[in-house]
PDB file of C-alpha atoms in Angstrom:
ATOM      1  CA  MET M   1       0.068 -15.822 -18.257  1.00  0.00           C
ATOM      2  CA  SER M   2       0.830 -12.241 -17.172  1.00  0.00           C
ATOM      3  CA  TYR M   3      -2.406 -12.071 -15.167  1.00  0.00           C
ATOM      4  CA  ILE M   4      -1.398 -15.252 -13.334  1.00  0.00           C
ATOM      5  CA  ILE M   5       1.999 -13.710 -12.504  1.00  0.00           C
ATOM      6  CA  LEU M   6       0.266 -10.558 -11.233  1.00  0.00           C
ATOM      7  CA  ILE M   7      -2.169 -12.536  -9.089  1.00  0.00           C
ATOM      8  CA  LEU M   8       0.649 -14.710  -7.711  1.00  0.00           C
ATOM      9  CA  GLY M   9       2.540 -11.534  -6.769  1.00  0.00           C
ATOM     10  CA  VAL M  10      -0.441 -10.102  -4.893  1.00  0.00           C
ATOM     11  CA  LEU M  11      -1.055 -13.438  -3.149  1.00  0.00           C
ATOM     12  CA  LEU M  12       2.608 -13.852  -2.192  1.00  0.00           C
ATOM     13  CA  TRP M  13       2.666 -10.283  -0.810  1.00  0.00           C
ATOM     14  CA  SER M  14      -0.454 -10.954   1.241  1.00  0.00           C
ATOM     15  CA  LEU M  15       0.641 -14.339   2.571  1.00  0.00           C
ATOM     16  CA  ALA M  16       4.143 -13.137   3.452  1.00  0.00           C
ATOM     17  CA  HIS M  17       2.691 -10.288   5.494  1.00  0.00           C
ATOM     18  CA  LEU M  18       0.057 -12.490   7.132  1.00  0.00           C
ATOM     19  CA  PHE M  19       2.467 -15.391   7.822  1.00  0.00           C
ATOM     20  CA  LYS M  20       3.301 -14.220  11.357  1.00  0.00           C
ATOM     21  CA  ARG M  21      -0.381 -14.026  12.296  1.00  0.00           C
ATOM     22  CA  ILE M  22      -1.834 -17.057  10.504  1.00  0.00           C
ATOM     23  CA  ALA M  23       0.990 -19.482  11.359  1.00  0.00           C
ATOM     24  CA  PRO M  24       2.614 -18.162  14.541  1.00  0.00           C
ATOM     25  CA  GLY M  25       3.882 -21.593  15.601  1.00  0.00           C
ATOM     26  CA  VAL M  26       5.635 -22.217  12.293  1.00  0.00           C
ATOM     27  CA  ARG M  27       7.064 -18.714  12.325  1.00  0.00           C
ATOM     28  CA  ALA M  28       8.352 -19.135  15.890  1.00  0.00           C
ATOM     29  CA  ARG M  29      10.019 -22.471  15.064  1.00  0.00           C
ATOM     30  CA  MET M  30      11.827 -20.849  12.146  1.00  0.00           C
ATOM     31  CA  GLY M  31      13.475 -18.349  14.493  1.00  0.00           C
ATOM     32  CA  LYS M  32      15.330 -15.379  13.065  1.00  0.00           C
ATOM     33  CA  GLY M  33      15.527 -17.084   9.670  1.00  0.00           C
ATOM     34  CA  ALA M  34      11.848 -16.332   9.173  1.00  0.00           C
ATOM     35  CA  LYS M  35      12.567 -12.614   8.772  1.00  0.00           C
ATOM     36  CA  GLY M  36      14.948 -13.275   5.898  1.00  0.00           C
ATOM     37  CA  LEU M  37      12.498 -15.654   4.248  1.00  0.00           C
ATOM     38  CA  VAL M  38       9.650 -13.152   4.582  1.00  0.00           C
ATOM     39  CA  ALA M  39      11.854 -10.359   3.190  1.00  0.00           C
ATOM     40  CA  LEU M  40      12.803 -12.552   0.233  1.00  0.00           C
ATOM     41  CA  ALA M  41       9.143 -13.417  -0.355  1.00  0.00           C
ATOM     42  CA  LEU M  42       8.217  -9.720  -0.305  1.00  0.00           C
ATOM     43  CA  VAL M  43      10.918  -8.839  -2.838  1.00  0.00           C
ATOM     44  CA  ALA M  44       9.750 -11.720  -5.042  1.00  0.00           C
ATOM     45  CA  ALA M  45       6.148 -10.526  -4.660  1.00  0.00           C
ATOM     46  CA  VAL M  46       7.034  -6.998  -5.786  1.00  0.00           C
ATOM     47  CA  VAL M  47       8.973  -8.376  -8.765  1.00  0.00           C
ATOM     48  CA  LEU M  48       6.039 -10.615  -9.739  1.00  0.00           C
ATOM     49  CA  MET M  49       3.552  -7.747  -9.391  1.00  0.00           C
ATOM     50  CA  VAL M  50       5.666  -5.384 -11.504  1.00  0.00           C
ATOM     51  CA  ILE M  51       6.400  -7.961 -14.209  1.00  0.00           C
ATOM     52  CA  GLY M  52       2.817  -9.198 -14.263  1.00  0.00           C
ATOM     53  CA  TYR M  53       1.270  -5.726 -14.305  1.00  0.00           C
ATOM     54  CA  ARG M  54       3.585  -4.381 -17.012  1.00  0.00           C
ATOM     55  CA  ALA M  55       3.009  -7.445 -19.231  1.00  0.00           C
ATOM     56  CA  THR M  56      -0.791  -7.535 -19.088  1.00  0.00           C
ATOM     57  CA  ASP M  57      -2.931  -6.515 -22.005  1.00  0.00           C
ATOM     58  CA  PHE M  58      -5.066  -3.448 -21.391  1.00  0.00           C
ATOM     59  CA  ILE M  59      -8.592  -4.694 -20.778  1.00  0.00           C
ATOM     60  CA  PRO M  60     -10.846  -1.747 -19.924  1.00  0.00           C
ATOM     61  CA  VAL M  61     -13.494  -2.362 -17.279  1.00  0.00           C
ATOM     62  CA  TRP M  62     -14.539   1.245 -16.819  1.00  0.00           C
ATOM     63  CA  TYR M  63     -13.404   4.656 -18.051  1.00  0.00           C
ATOM     64  CA  PRO M  64     -12.495   7.044 -15.249  1.00  0.00           C
ATOM     65  CA  PRO M  65     -13.327  10.707 -15.868  1.00  0.00           C
ATOM     66  CA  PRO M  66     -10.263  12.980 -16.150  1.00  0.00           C
ATOM     67  CA  PHE M  67     -11.072  15.020 -13.016  1.00  0.00           C
ATOM     68  CA  LEU M  68     -10.357  11.949 -10.883  1.00  0.00           C
ATOM     69  CA  THR M  69      -6.650  12.471 -11.620  1.00  0.00           C
ATOM     70  CA  HIS M  70      -6.763  15.503  -9.325  1.00  0.00           C
ATOM     71  CA  VAL M  71      -8.643  13.568  -6.650  1.00  0.00           C
ATOM     72  CA  ASN M  72      -6.028  10.812  -6.957  1.00  0.00           C
ATOM     73  CA  ASN M  73      -3.157  13.250  -6.474  1.00  0.00           C
ATOM     74  CA  LEU M  74      -4.755  14.809  -3.386  1.00  0.00           C
ATOM     75  CA  LEU M  75      -5.387  11.367  -1.938  1.00  0.00           C
ATOM     76  CA  MET M  76      -1.781  10.399  -2.701  1.00  0.00           C
ATOM     77  CA  LEU M  77      -0.458  13.439  -0.829  1.00  0.00           C
ATOM     78  CA  PHE M  78      -2.625  12.448   2.122  1.00  0.00           C
ATOM     79  CA  ALA M  79      -1.572   8.774   1.840  1.00  0.00           C
ATOM     80  CA  VAL M  80       2.151   9.520   1.969  1.00  0.00           C
ATOM     81  CA  TYR M  81       1.579  11.879   4.908  1.00  0.00           C
ATOM     82  CA  VAL M  82      -0.390   9.216   6.810  1.00  0.00           C
ATOM     83  CA  PHE M  83       2.317   6.659   5.998  1.00  0.00           C
ATOM     84  CA  GLY M  84       4.967   8.937   7.489  1.00  0.00           C
ATOM     85  CA  VAL M  85       2.920   9.746  10.602  1.00  0.00           C
ATOM     86  CA  GLY M  86       3.521   6.301  12.073  1.00  0.00           C
ATOM     87  CA  ALA M  87       7.287   6.503  11.693  1.00  0.00           C
ATOM     88  CA  ALA M  88       7.531  10.150  12.774  1.00  0.00           C
ATOM     89  CA  LYS M  89       5.206   9.705  15.791  1.00  0.00           C
ATOM     90  CA  GLY M  90       2.981  12.590  14.806  1.00  0.00           C
ATOM     91  CA  LYS M  91      -0.257  13.460  16.606  1.00  0.00           C
ATOM     92  CA  LEU M  92      -2.258  11.533  14.020  1.00  0.00           C
ATOM     93  CA  SER M  93      -0.487   8.310  15.055  1.00  0.00           C
ATOM     94  CA  GLY M  94      -2.321   8.641  18.372  1.00  0.00           C
ATOM     95  CA  VAL M  95      -5.632   8.618  16.512  1.00  0.00           C
ATOM     96  CA  ILE M  96      -5.058   6.057  13.750  1.00  0.00           C
ATOM     97  CA  ARG M  97      -4.090   2.624  15.048  1.00  0.00           C
ATOM     98  CA  HIS M  98      -2.542   1.413  11.782  1.00  0.00           C
ATOM     99  CA  PRO M  99      -1.231   4.482   9.932  1.00  0.00           C
ATOM    100  CA  GLN M 100       0.830   2.565   7.371  1.00  0.00           C
ATOM    101  CA  LEU M 101      -1.975   0.143   6.515  1.00  0.00           C
ATOM    102  CA  THR M 102      -4.395   3.081   6.382  1.00  0.00           C
ATOM    103  CA  ALA M 103      -2.005   4.775   3.954  1.00  0.00           C
ATOM    104  CA  VAL M 104      -1.957   1.643   1.775  1.00  0.00           C
ATOM    105  CA  LYS M 105      -5.760   1.652   1.712  1.00  0.00           C
ATOM    106  CA  ILE M 106      -5.847   5.336   0.694  1.00  0.00           C
ATOM    107  CA  TRP M 107      -3.166   4.665  -1.947  1.00  0.00           C
ATOM    108  CA  ALA M 108      -5.093   1.696  -3.365  1.00  0.00           C
ATOM    109  CA  VAL M 109      -8.418   3.560  -3.515  1.00  0.00           C
ATOM    110  CA  ALA M 110      -6.709   6.543  -5.171  1.00  0.00           C
ATOM    111  CA  HIS M 111      -5.257   4.286  -7.850  1.00  0.00           C
ATOM    112  CA  LEU M 112      -8.539   2.445  -8.383  1.00  0.00           C
ATOM    113  CA  LEU M 113     -10.188   5.815  -9.064  1.00  0.00           C
ATOM    114  CA  VAL M 114      -7.913   6.565 -12.030  1.00  0.00           C
ATOM    115  CA  ASN M 115      -7.215   3.101 -13.420  1.00  0.00           C
ATOM    116  CA  GLY M 116     -10.193   1.302 -14.878  1.00  0.00           C
ATOM    117  CA  ASP M 117      -8.397  -1.648 -16.450  1.00  0.00           C
ATOM    118  CA  LEU M 118      -8.527  -5.239 -15.255  1.00  0.00           C
ATOM    119  CA  ALA M 119      -4.850  -5.453 -14.253  1.00  0.00           C
ATOM    120  CA  ALA M 120      -5.138  -2.304 -12.111  1.00  0.00           C
ATOM    121  CA  ILE M 121      -8.260  -3.625 -10.436  1.00  0.00           C
ATOM    122  CA  ILE M 122      -6.454  -6.894  -9.639  1.00  0.00           C
ATOM    123  CA  LEU M 123      -3.321  -5.120  -8.370  1.00  0.00           C
ATOM    124  CA  PHE M 124      -4.776  -2.206  -6.424  1.00  0.00           C
ATOM    125  CA  GLY M 125      -7.959  -4.035  -5.418  1.00  0.00           C
ATOM    126  CA  GLY M 126      -5.894  -7.001  -4.237  1.00  0.00           C
ATOM    127  CA  LEU M 127      -3.600  -4.812  -2.152  1.00  0.00           C
ATOM    128  CA  LEU M 128      -6.616  -2.964  -0.736  1.00  0.00           C
ATOM    129  CA  ALA M 129      -8.153  -6.295   0.244  1.00  0.00           C
ATOM    130  CA  TRP M 130      -4.854  -7.374   1.838  1.00  0.00           C
ATOM    131  CA  ALA M 131      -4.639  -4.161   3.904  1.00  0.00           C
ATOM    132  CA  VAL M 132      -8.226  -4.564   5.122  1.00  0.00           C
ATOM    133  CA  VAL M 133      -7.647  -8.221   6.066  1.00  0.00           C
ATOM    134  CA  GLU M 134      -4.329  -7.348   7.735  1.00  0.00           C
ATOM    135  CA  VAL M 135      -6.036  -4.765   9.977  1.00  0.00           C
ATOM    136  CA  ILE M 136      -8.792  -7.220  10.902  1.00  0.00           C
ATOM    137  CA  VAL M 137      -6.289  -9.990  11.708  1.00  0.00           C
ATOM    138  CA  ILE M 138      -4.081  -7.678  13.792  1.00  0.00           C
ATOM    139  CA  ASN M 139      -7.056  -6.245  15.672  1.00  0.00           C
ATOM    140  CA  ARG M 140      -8.348  -9.738  16.495  1.00  0.00           C
ATOM    141  CA  ALA M 141      -4.918 -10.907  17.663  1.00  0.00           C
ATOM    142  CA  GLU M 142      -4.329  -7.739  19.687  1.00  0.00           C
ATOM    143  CA  PRO M 143      -7.753  -6.307  20.560  1.00  0.00           C
ATOM    144  CA  SER M 144      -6.506  -3.691  22.990  1.00  0.00           C
ATOM    145  CA  TRP M 145      -4.503  -0.772  21.690  1.00  0.00           C
ATOM    146  CA  VAL M 146      -2.492   1.564  23.834  1.00  0.00           C
ATOM    147  CA  ARG M 147      -2.349   4.925  22.129  1.00  0.00           C
ATOM    148  CA  PRO M 148       1.201   6.203  21.827  1.00  0.00           C
ATOM    149  CA  ALA M 149       1.845   8.878  24.431  1.00  0.00           C
ATOM    150  CA  ASP M 150       4.960  10.362  22.868  1.00  0.00           C
ATOM    151  CA  THR M 151       3.286  11.959  19.826  1.00  0.00           C
ATOM    152  CA  SER M 152       4.080  15.532  18.852  1.00  0.00           C
ATOM    153  CA  TRP M 153       3.374  18.234  16.321  1.00  0.00           C
ATOM    154  CA  LYS M 154       7.066  18.013  15.484  1.00  0.00           C
ATOM    155  CA  GLY M 155       6.351  14.442  14.384  1.00  0.00           C
ATOM    156  CA  ASP M 156       3.565  15.721  12.129  1.00  0.00           C
ATOM    157  CA  ALA M 157       5.969  18.247  10.597  1.00  0.00           C
ATOM    158  CA  LYS M 158       8.453  15.421   9.975  1.00  0.00           C
ATOM    159  CA  ALA M 159       5.646  13.375   8.420  1.00  0.00           C
ATOM    160  CA  VAL M 160       4.841  16.237   6.044  1.00  0.00           C
ATOM    161  CA  VAL M 161       8.488  16.392   4.941  1.00  0.00           C
ATOM    162  CA  ILE M 162       8.702  12.595   4.644  1.00  0.00           C
ATOM    163  CA  GLY M 163       5.435  12.598   2.698  1.00  0.00           C
ATOM    164  CA  LEU M 164       6.568  15.296   0.274  1.00  0.00           C
ATOM    165  CA  VAL M 165       9.840  13.483  -0.383  1.00  0.00           C
ATOM    166  CA  ILE M 166       8.004  10.191  -0.987  1.00  0.00           C
ATOM    167  CA  PHE M 167       5.518  11.985  -3.260  1.00  0.00           C
ATOM    168  CA  VAL M 168       8.324  13.519  -5.344  1.00  0.00           C
ATOM    169  CA  VAL M 169      10.138  10.168  -5.592  1.00  0.00           C
ATOM    170  CA  ALA M 170       6.901   8.350  -6.529  1.00  0.00           C
ATOM    171  CA  THR M 171       6.157  11.017  -9.143  1.00  0.00           C
ATOM    172  CA  ALA M 172       9.658  10.641 -10.606  1.00  0.00           C
ATOM    173  CA  ILE M 173       9.257   6.855 -10.744  1.00  0.00           C
ATOM    174  CA  HIS M 174       5.923   7.253 -12.544  1.00  0.00           C
ATOM    175  CA  TYR M 175       7.544   9.551 -15.134  1.00  0.00           C
ATOM    176  CA  TRP M 176      10.471   7.138 -15.483  1.00  0.00           C
ATOM    177  CA  LEU M 177       7.967   4.339 -16.206  1.00  0.00           C
ATOM    178  CA  GLY M 178       6.289   6.541 -18.805  1.00  0.00           C
ATOM    179  CA  VAL M 179       3.191   7.399 -16.771  1.00  0.00           C
ATOM    180  CA  ASN M 180       2.219  11.018 -16.198  1.00  0.00           C
ATOM    181  CA  PRO M 181       0.553  11.026 -12.765  1.00  0.00           C
ATOM    182  CA  PHE M 182      -0.856  14.517 -13.362  1.00  0.00           C
ATOM    183  CA  GLY M 183      -2.889  13.596 -16.439  1.00  0.00           C
ATOM    184  CA  ALA M 184      -2.181  13.621 -20.141  1.00  0.00           C
TER     185      ALA M 184
END
């Protein structure tokens, strides 16, 4: 049952994010109420993913070598930086069209490297698939992209600070959940 809950969470997350693009007419008819419904669906999706993931039995699919923990942590530092670049309007946001979705893809790959169990593959692989599909759908709906002109190195510096704060918070959450993100 826990795997079903996990899968439903990943599907709900994906559909809530894609709703605007795959059913624009329905979304438009719903008006401003759609934002609240989508937000509620996203919260429910996160709850389902957490409950489902935490309740699954550990079913090993592969055994990651210990050195991948270091690769994961480097990728995570890069992922949180890339995530912040979009909000901070750093120079990199003028190069990467979808910095936050790119960050999700880096995050998912990093976690797939160090988690070889079935639940992790469903969770992180599912979110990686969602991010890839989301980029494809957005790019098809809006094929032309105007690079932001107001990017700055100051934005990159802000992104570094934002990224470090997010990394520290994420690390603390991992410890709180009983997971040492730096290896055993």
